[in-house]
Amino acid sequence: MTPGSRLIVAIDGPAASGKATLGRRLAAALGLPYLDTGLLYRAVGRRVLDAGDDPSDPIAATRAARALAAADLARDDLRGPAADAAASRVAALPAVRAALLDFQRAFGRTTGAVVDGRDIGTVIFPDAQVKLFVTASPEERARRRWLELRGRGFDVSLARVQADMQARDEADAARATAPLRPAPDAVLLDTTTLDADAALAQALTLVGR
Ligand code: CDP
């Protein structure tokens, strides 16, 4: 990294791979702001559902994306099966992604940032100094998400969580615009057998701290 340039750490990966936990902790360790871009798509999906519209409807979803406000990101209903599915559906629409692009690129422009999502290293910050592609086995990711959902009071089976997650990952990877895939220069970090401390330690080594 050249002296004085802002450090952007781009973290991508499939559902429940540990991106957000790692991103939050890495940002704190580096003294940088953190952006979970999944929240943007979740909040757009929620707005569409609130309006009684279909999350796959480009006009309704783009209207919701353009109207997004900070308060939408603080809602307490952005997680759970309905929010997951709506987020993935609005995220497949190019006009929705375009409406959210400037906000993401401007985030941390003066300070640097840790940003996580699906297309951070490929589309949002292709010049990020550090790119991580965080993954874990499907079974471990499903187990983590199931525990999280149960902790939030959702009565869902592990099998259902794994099936929903697989469907969402497949949709995210197959879409034409900004599909989920590692940037060619991303470093793979498999967290299947790593706890949060071990994942952070590996990421800090990769960042060179
Ligand atoms: O927490 P989890 O990994 O399950 O999902 P998330 O990161 O909150 O993202 C929710 C959904 O938003 C994903 O399934 C993607 O469809 C979409 N997303 C995206 O398309 N691009 C991003 N940069 C972030 C999320």
PDB file of C-alpha atoms and ligand atoms in Angstrom:
ATOM      1  CA  MET A   1       0.000   0.000   0.000  1.00  0.00           C
ATOM      2  CA  THR A   2       1.361   3.422  -0.842  1.00  0.00           C
ATOM      3  CA  PRO A   3       1.798   5.765   2.143  1.00  0.00           C
ATOM      4  CA  GLY A   4      -1.304   7.836   2.843  1.00  0.00           C
ATOM      5  CA  SER A   5      -3.662   5.732   0.717  1.00  0.00           C
ATOM      6  CA  ARG A   6      -6.869   4.609   2.376  1.00  0.00           C
ATOM      7  CA  LEU A   7      -7.040   0.970   3.348  1.00  0.00           C
ATOM      8  CA  ILE A   8     -10.067  -0.806   1.913  1.00  0.00           C
ATOM      9  CA  VAL A   9     -10.603  -4.379   3.066  1.00  0.00           C
ATOM     10  CA  ALA A  10     -13.160  -6.137   0.862  1.00  0.00           C
ATOM     11  CA  ILE A  11     -14.778  -9.247   2.334  1.00  0.00           C
ATOM     12  CA  ASP A  12     -17.019 -11.433   0.197  1.00  0.00           C
ATOM     13  CA  GLY A  13     -18.470 -14.889   0.620  1.00  0.00           C
ATOM     14  CA  PRO A  14     -21.629 -17.003   0.782  1.00  0.00           C
ATOM     15  CA  ALA A  15     -24.362 -16.847   3.425  1.00  0.00           C
ATOM     16  CA  ALA A  16     -23.368 -17.315   7.066  1.00  0.00           C
ATOM     17  CA  SER A  17     -19.706 -17.834   6.232  1.00  0.00           C
ATOM     18  CA  GLY A  18     -18.587 -15.557   9.056  1.00  0.00           C
ATOM     19  CA  LYS A  19     -18.136 -12.384   6.964  1.00  0.00           C
ATOM     20  CA  ALA A  20     -19.999 -10.038   9.260  1.00  0.00           C
ATOM     21  CA  THR A  21     -18.418 -11.273  12.491  1.00  0.00           C
ATOM     22  CA  LEU A  22     -14.989 -11.064  10.914  1.00  0.00           C
ATOM     23  CA  GLY A  23     -15.683  -7.720   9.265  1.00  0.00           C
ATOM     24  CA  ARG A  24     -16.879  -6.087  12.468  1.00  0.00           C
ATOM     25  CA  ARG A  25     -13.937  -7.355  14.496  1.00  0.00           C
ATOM     26  CA  LEU A  26     -11.376  -6.583  11.806  1.00  0.00           C
ATOM     27  CA  ALA A  27     -12.702  -3.035  11.489  1.00  0.00           C
ATOM     28  CA  ALA A  28     -12.450  -2.537  15.265  1.00  0.00           C
ATOM     29  CA  ALA A  29      -8.903  -3.927  15.299  1.00  0.00           C
ATOM     30  CA  LEU A  30      -7.825  -1.660  12.434  1.00  0.00           C
ATOM     31  CA  GLY A  31      -9.721   1.417  13.660  1.00  0.00           C
ATOM     32  CA  LEU A  32     -11.776   1.594  10.457  1.00  0.00           C
ATOM     33  CA  PRO A  33     -15.517   2.001   9.840  1.00  0.00           C
ATOM     34  CA  TYR A  34     -17.397  -1.172   8.891  1.00  0.00           C
ATOM     35  CA  LEU A  35     -20.186  -1.565   6.348  1.00  0.00           C
ATOM     36  CA  ASP A  36     -22.332  -4.710   6.070  1.00  0.00           C
ATOM     37  CA  THR A  37     -23.745  -4.232   2.565  1.00  0.00           C
ATOM     38  CA  GLY A  38     -26.140  -7.156   3.000  1.00  0.00           C
ATOM     39  CA  LEU A  39     -28.144  -4.830   5.240  1.00  0.00           C
ATOM     40  CA  LEU A  40     -28.781  -2.523   2.275  1.00  0.00           C
ATOM     41  CA  TYR A  41     -30.361  -5.324   0.234  1.00  0.00           C
ATOM     42  CA  ARG A  42     -32.235  -6.606   3.265  1.00  0.00           C
ATOM     43  CA  ALA A  43     -33.660  -3.142   3.939  1.00  0.00           C
ATOM     44  CA  VAL A  44     -34.709  -2.715   0.307  1.00  0.00           C
ATOM     45  CA  GLY A  45     -36.426  -6.109   0.414  1.00  0.00           C
ATOM     46  CA  ARG A  46     -38.239  -5.123   3.590  1.00  0.00           C
ATOM     47  CA  ARG A  47     -39.487  -1.869   2.099  1.00  0.00           C
ATOM     48  CA  VAL A  48     -40.850  -3.770  -0.906  1.00  0.00           C
ATOM     49  CA  LEU A  49     -42.612  -6.308   1.322  1.00  0.00           C
ATOM     50  CA  ASP A  50     -44.049  -3.485   3.476  1.00  0.00           C
ATOM     51  CA  ALA A  51     -45.511  -1.870   0.371  1.00  0.00           C
ATOM     52  CA  GLY A  52     -47.173  -5.178  -0.536  1.00  0.00           C
ATOM     53  CA  ASP A  53     -45.062  -5.468  -3.694  1.00  0.00           C
ATOM     54  CA  ASP A  54     -43.102  -8.351  -5.216  1.00  0.00           C
ATOM     55  CA  PRO A  55     -39.322  -8.219  -4.478  1.00  0.00           C
ATOM     56  CA  SER A  56     -38.652  -9.398  -8.043  1.00  0.00           C
ATOM     57  CA  ASP A  57     -40.562  -6.451  -9.523  1.00  0.00           C
ATOM     58  CA  PRO A  58     -37.864  -4.090 -10.856  1.00  0.00           C
ATOM     59  CA  ILE A  59     -40.013  -0.959 -10.630  1.00  0.00           C
ATOM     60  CA  ALA A  60     -41.125  -1.533  -7.035  1.00  0.00           C
ATOM     61  CA  ALA A  61     -37.666  -2.651  -5.894  1.00  0.00           C
ATOM     62  CA  THR A  62     -35.854   0.240  -7.568  1.00  0.00           C
ATOM     63  CA  ARG A  63     -38.307   2.696  -6.026  1.00  0.00           C
ATOM     64  CA  ALA A  64     -37.548   1.168  -2.610  1.00  0.00           C
ATOM     65  CA  ALA A  65     -33.775   1.296  -3.190  1.00  0.00           C
ATOM     66  CA  ARG A  66     -33.887   4.977  -4.167  1.00  0.00           C
ATOM     67  CA  ALA A  67     -35.967   5.804  -1.089  1.00  0.00           C
ATOM     68  CA  LEU A  68     -33.681   3.955   1.344  1.00  0.00           C
ATOM     69  CA  ALA A  69     -32.919   5.963   4.500  1.00  0.00           C
ATOM     70  CA  ALA A  70     -30.582   5.411   7.436  1.00  0.00           C
ATOM     71  CA  ALA A  71     -33.485   4.380   9.681  1.00  0.00           C
ATOM     72  CA  ASP A  72     -34.244   1.433   7.364  1.00  0.00           C
ATOM     73  CA  LEU A  73     -30.890  -0.090   8.240  1.00  0.00           C
ATOM     74  CA  ALA A  74     -31.664   0.029  11.960  1.00  0.00           C
ATOM     75  CA  ARG A  75     -34.858  -2.026  11.690  1.00  0.00           C
ATOM     76  CA  ASP A  76     -35.033  -5.151  13.823  1.00  0.00           C
ATOM     77  CA  ASP A  77     -36.745  -7.292  11.176  1.00  0.00           C
ATOM     78  CA  LEU A  78     -33.936  -7.488   8.620  1.00  0.00           C
ATOM     79  CA  ARG A  79     -33.014 -11.067   9.531  1.00  0.00           C
ATOM     80  CA  GLY A  80     -35.012 -14.256   9.142  1.00  0.00           C
ATOM     81  CA  PRO A  81     -36.275 -16.421   6.280  1.00  0.00           C
ATOM     82  CA  ALA A  82     -38.578 -13.808   4.667  1.00  0.00           C
ATOM     83  CA  ALA A  83     -35.969 -11.044   4.824  1.00  0.00           C
ATOM     84  CA  ASP A  84     -33.262 -13.392   3.452  1.00  0.00           C
ATOM     85  CA  ALA A  85     -35.370 -14.346   0.440  1.00  0.00           C
ATOM     86  CA  ALA A  86     -36.534 -10.803  -0.303  1.00  0.00           C
ATOM     87  CA  ALA A  87     -32.937  -9.493  -0.079  1.00  0.00           C
ATOM     88  CA  SER A  88     -31.661 -12.044  -2.568  1.00  0.00           C
ATOM     89  CA  ARG A  89     -34.475 -11.299  -4.997  1.00  0.00           C
ATOM     90  CA  VAL A  90     -34.038  -7.499  -5.013  1.00  0.00           C
ATOM     91  CA  ALA A  91     -30.252  -8.011  -5.190  1.00  0.00           C
ATOM     92  CA  ALA A  92     -30.592  -9.759  -8.546  1.00  0.00           C
ATOM     93  CA  LEU A  93     -32.005  -6.581 -10.145  1.00  0.00           C
ATOM     94  CA  PRO A  94     -29.378  -4.404 -11.901  1.00  0.00           C
ATOM     95  CA  ALA A  95     -31.268  -1.136 -11.221  1.00  0.00           C
ATOM     96  CA  VAL A  96     -31.362  -1.880  -7.492  1.00  0.00           C
ATOM     97  CA  ARG A  97     -27.627  -2.544  -7.445  1.00  0.00           C
ATOM     98  CA  ALA A  98     -27.002   0.652  -9.423  1.00  0.00           C
ATOM     99  CA  ALA A  99     -29.076   2.683  -6.941  1.00  0.00           C
ATOM    100  CA  LEU A 100     -26.916   1.431  -4.052  1.00  0.00           C
ATOM    101  CA  LEU A 101     -23.542   1.811  -5.746  1.00  0.00           C
ATOM    102  CA  ASP A 102     -22.641   5.417  -4.895  1.00  0.00           C
ATOM    103  CA  PHE A 103     -23.425   5.025  -1.210  1.00  0.00           C
ATOM    104  CA  GLN A 104     -21.151   1.993  -0.969  1.00  0.00           C
ATOM    105  CA  ARG A 105     -18.286   3.610  -2.884  1.00  0.00           C
ATOM    106  CA  ALA A 106     -18.532   6.813  -0.833  1.00  0.00           C
ATOM    107  CA  PHE A 107     -18.463   4.910   2.449  1.00  0.00           C
ATOM    108  CA  GLY A 108     -15.098   5.293   4.042  1.00  0.00           C
ATOM    109  CA  ARG A 109     -13.783   7.369   1.134  1.00  0.00           C
ATOM    110  CA  THR A 110     -11.763   9.602   3.432  1.00  0.00           C
ATOM    111  CA  THR A 111     -10.981   7.081   6.162  1.00  0.00           C
ATOM    112  CA  GLY A 112     -10.770   3.690   4.493  1.00  0.00           C
ATOM    113  CA  ALA A 113     -13.159   0.916   5.519  1.00  0.00           C
ATOM    114  CA  VAL A 114     -13.892  -2.750   5.961  1.00  0.00           C
ATOM    115  CA  VAL A 115     -16.821  -3.639   3.691  1.00  0.00           C
ATOM    116  CA  ASP A 116     -18.519  -7.008   3.349  1.00  0.00           C
ATOM    117  CA  GLY A 117     -20.946  -8.462   0.834  1.00  0.00           C
ATOM    118  CA  ARG A 118     -20.970 -10.492  -2.372  1.00  0.00           C
ATOM    119  CA  ASP A 119     -19.417  -8.154  -4.964  1.00  0.00           C
ATOM    120  CA  ILE A 120     -17.155  -5.912  -2.907  1.00  0.00           C
ATOM    121  CA  GLY A 121     -13.862  -7.160  -4.326  1.00  0.00           C
ATOM    122  CA  THR A 122     -15.237  -7.644  -7.842  1.00  0.00           C
ATOM    123  CA  VAL A 123     -17.489  -4.599  -8.455  1.00  0.00           C
ATOM    124  CA  ILE A 124     -17.628  -2.073  -5.599  1.00  0.00           C
ATOM    125  CA  PHE A 125     -13.922  -1.852  -4.743  1.00  0.00           C
ATOM    126  CA  PRO A 126     -12.013  -3.735  -7.456  1.00  0.00           C
ATOM    127  CA  ASP A 127      -8.865  -1.844  -6.351  1.00  0.00           C
ATOM    128  CA  ALA A 128      -9.175  -2.756  -2.654  1.00  0.00           C
ATOM    129  CA  GLN A 129      -5.741  -3.390  -1.157  1.00  0.00           C
ATOM    130  CA  VAL A 130      -6.971  -6.475   0.705  1.00  0.00           C
ATOM    131  CA  LYS A 131      -9.617  -8.906  -0.555  1.00  0.00           C
ATOM    132  CA  LEU A 132     -10.819 -11.859   1.457  1.00  0.00           C
ATOM    133  CA  PHE A 133     -13.245 -14.515   0.257  1.00  0.00           C
ATOM    134  CA  VAL A 134     -14.622 -16.068   3.414  1.00  0.00           C
ATOM    135  CA  THR A 135     -16.228 -19.466   3.239  1.00  0.00           C
ATOM    136  CA  ALA A 136     -17.091 -22.507   5.382  1.00  0.00           C
ATOM    137  CA  SER A 137     -18.681 -25.892   4.703  1.00  0.00           C
ATOM    138  CA  PRO A 138     -22.423 -25.798   3.910  1.00  0.00           C
ATOM    139  CA  GLU A 139     -23.141 -27.871   7.029  1.00  0.00           C
ATOM    140  CA  GLU A 140     -21.225 -25.524   9.317  1.00  0.00           C
ATOM    141  CA  ARG A 141     -22.775 -22.422   7.754  1.00  0.00           C
ATOM    142  CA  ALA A 142     -26.261 -23.879   8.139  1.00  0.00           C
ATOM    143  CA  ARG A 143     -25.536 -24.800  11.744  1.00  0.00           C
ATOM    144  CA  ARG A 144     -24.371 -21.238  12.530  1.00  0.00           C
ATOM    145  CA  ARG A 145     -27.381 -19.638  10.850  1.00  0.00           C
ATOM    146  CA  TRP A 146     -29.784 -22.077  12.544  1.00  0.00           C
ATOM    147  CA  LEU A 147     -28.336 -21.217  15.975  1.00  0.00           C
ATOM    148  CA  GLU A 148     -28.583 -17.508  15.152  1.00  0.00           C
ATOM    149  CA  LEU A 149     -32.207 -17.797  13.998  1.00  0.00           C
ATOM    150  CA  ARG A 150     -33.204 -19.830  17.033  1.00  0.00           C
ATOM    151  CA  GLY A 151     -31.554 -17.201  19.216  1.00  0.00           C
ATOM    152  CA  ARG A 152     -33.769 -14.623  17.514  1.00  0.00           C
ATOM    153  CA  GLY A 153     -36.871 -16.683  18.271  1.00  0.00           C
ATOM    154  CA  PHE A 154     -37.447 -18.277  14.845  1.00  0.00           C
ATOM    155  CA  ASP A 155     -38.790 -21.831  15.038  1.00  0.00           C
ATOM    156  CA  VAL A 156     -37.044 -23.350  11.998  1.00  0.00           C
ATOM    157  CA  SER A 157     -35.464 -26.744  11.358  1.00  0.00           C
ATOM    158  CA  LEU A 158     -31.780 -27.155  10.540  1.00  0.00           C
ATOM    159  CA  ALA A 159     -32.713 -28.938   7.289  1.00  0.00           C
ATOM    160  CA  ARG A 160     -34.907 -26.022   6.234  1.00  0.00           C
ATOM    161  CA  VAL A 161     -32.192 -23.483   7.002  1.00  0.00           C
ATOM    162  CA  GLN A 162     -29.655 -25.466   4.974  1.00  0.00           C
ATOM    163  CA  ALA A 163     -32.035 -25.813   2.006  1.00  0.00           C
ATOM    164  CA  ASP A 164     -32.935 -22.090   2.024  1.00  0.00           C
ATOM    165  CA  MET A 165     -29.278 -21.115   2.291  1.00  0.00           C
ATOM    166  CA  GLN A 166     -28.280 -23.385  -0.585  1.00  0.00           C
ATOM    167  CA  ALA A 167     -31.043 -21.940  -2.774  1.00  0.00           C
ATOM    168  CA  ARG A 168     -29.980 -18.367  -1.941  1.00  0.00           C
ATOM    169  CA  ASP A 169     -26.281 -19.082  -2.578  1.00  0.00           C
ATOM    170  CA  GLU A 170     -27.145 -20.661  -5.915  1.00  0.00           C
ATOM    171  CA  ALA A 171     -29.289 -17.670  -6.906  1.00  0.00           C
ATOM    172  CA  ASP A 172     -26.577 -15.221  -5.769  1.00  0.00           C
ATOM    173  CA  ALA A 173     -23.904 -17.091  -7.768  1.00  0.00           C
ATOM    174  CA  ALA A 174     -26.045 -17.585 -10.904  1.00  0.00           C
ATOM    175  CA  ARG A 175     -27.379 -14.039 -11.402  1.00  0.00           C
ATOM    176  CA  ALA A 176     -26.089 -12.072 -14.362  1.00  0.00           C
ATOM    177  CA  THR A 177     -25.248  -8.875 -12.450  1.00  0.00           C
ATOM    178  CA  ALA A 178     -22.530  -8.913  -9.773  1.00  0.00           C
ATOM    179  CA  PRO A 179     -22.709 -12.656  -9.057  1.00  0.00           C
ATOM    180  CA  LEU A 180     -21.185 -14.090  -5.915  1.00  0.00           C
ATOM    181  CA  ARG A 181     -17.648 -15.158  -6.830  1.00  0.00           C
ATOM    182  CA  PRO A 182     -14.140 -14.584  -5.510  1.00  0.00           C
ATOM    183  CA  ALA A 183     -12.169 -11.774  -7.137  1.00  0.00           C
ATOM    184  CA  PRO A 184      -9.148 -13.234  -8.975  1.00  0.00           C
ATOM    185  CA  ASP A 185      -6.853 -11.589  -6.402  1.00  0.00           C
ATOM    186  CA  ALA A 186      -8.890 -12.558  -3.304  1.00  0.00           C
ATOM    187  CA  VAL A 187      -7.377 -14.687  -0.565  1.00  0.00           C
ATOM    188  CA  LEU A 188      -9.579 -17.594   0.490  1.00  0.00           C
ATOM    189  CA  LEU A 189     -10.293 -17.891   4.213  1.00  0.00           C
ATOM    190  CA  ASP A 190     -12.121 -21.077   5.211  1.00  0.00           C
ATOM    191  CA  THR A 191     -13.625 -20.616   8.676  1.00  0.00           C
ATOM    192  CA  THR A 192     -15.140 -24.131   8.988  1.00  0.00           C
ATOM    193  CA  THR A 193     -12.865 -25.043  11.883  1.00  0.00           C
ATOM    194  CA  LEU A 194     -11.980 -21.509  13.018  1.00  0.00           C
ATOM    195  CA  ASP A 195     -13.641 -19.669  15.862  1.00  0.00           C
ATOM    196  CA  ALA A 196     -14.040 -15.880  15.642  1.00  0.00           C
ATOM    197  CA  ASP A 197     -10.679 -15.196  17.334  1.00  0.00           C
ATOM    198  CA  ALA A 198      -8.790 -17.542  15.021  1.00  0.00           C
ATOM    199  CA  ALA A 199     -10.481 -16.074  11.924  1.00  0.00           C
ATOM    200  CA  LEU A 200      -9.538 -12.563  13.072  1.00  0.00           C
ATOM    201  CA  ALA A 201      -5.942 -13.596  13.720  1.00  0.00           C
ATOM    202  CA  GLN A 202      -5.638 -15.069  10.221  1.00  0.00           C
ATOM    203  CA  ALA A 203      -7.240 -12.011   8.643  1.00  0.00           C
ATOM    204  CA  LEU A 204      -4.883  -9.652  10.516  1.00  0.00           C
ATOM    205  CA  THR A 205      -1.936 -11.668   9.241  1.00  0.00           C
ATOM    206  CA  LEU A 206      -3.282 -11.337   5.702  1.00  0.00           C
ATOM    207  CA  VAL A 207      -3.734  -7.583   6.191  1.00  0.00           C
ATOM    208  CA  GLY A 208      -0.150  -7.443   7.419  1.00  0.00           C
ATOM    209  CA  ARG A 209      -0.911  -6.337  10.999  1.00  0.00           C
TER     210      ARG A 209
HETATM  211  O1  CDP B   1     -25.852 -12.749   6.361  1.00  0.00           O
HETATM  212  P1  CDP B   1     -25.868 -13.447   5.033  1.00  0.00           P
HETATM  213  O2  CDP B   1     -24.489 -13.804   4.556  1.00  0.00           O
HETATM  214  O3  CDP B   1     -26.818 -14.591   4.978  1.00  0.00           O
HETATM  215  O4  CDP B   1     -26.491 -12.413   3.980  1.00  0.00           O
HETATM  216  P2  CDP B   1     -26.198 -10.875   3.726  1.00  0.00           P
HETATM  217  O5  CDP B   1     -24.713 -10.643   3.568  1.00  0.00           O
HETATM  218  O6  CDP B   1     -26.912 -10.056   4.723  1.00  0.00           O
HETATM  219  O7  CDP B   1     -26.859 -10.671   2.272  1.00  0.00           O
HETATM  220  C1  CDP B   1     -28.232 -10.910   2.060  1.00  0.00           C
HETATM  221  C2  CDP B   1     -28.458 -11.009   0.566  1.00  0.00           C
HETATM  222  O8  CDP B   1     -28.176  -9.742  -0.017  1.00  0.00           O
HETATM  223  C3  CDP B   1     -27.557 -11.999  -0.169  1.00  0.00           C
HETATM  224  O9  CDP B   1     -28.137 -13.292  -0.265  1.00  0.00           O
HETATM  225  C4  CDP B   1     -27.390 -11.369  -1.551  1.00  0.00           C
HETATM  226  O10 CDP B   1     -28.420 -11.738  -2.423  1.00  0.00           O
HETATM  227  C5  CDP B   1     -27.538  -9.885  -1.277  1.00  0.00           C
HETATM  228  N1  CDP B   1     -26.259  -9.163  -1.290  1.00  0.00           N
HETATM  229  C6  CDP B   1     -25.724  -8.828  -2.518  1.00  0.00           C
HETATM  230  O11 CDP B   1     -26.254  -9.211  -3.546  1.00  0.00           O
HETATM  231  N2  CDP B   1     -24.604  -8.073  -2.594  1.00  0.00           N
HETATM  232  C7  CDP B   1     -23.982  -7.667  -1.485  1.00  0.00           C
HETATM  233  N3  CDP B   1     -22.897  -6.906  -1.599  1.00  0.00           N
HETATM  234  C8  CDP B   1     -24.497  -8.013  -0.224  1.00  0.00           C
HETATM  235  C9  CDP B   1     -25.642  -8.785  -0.153  1.00  0.00           C
END
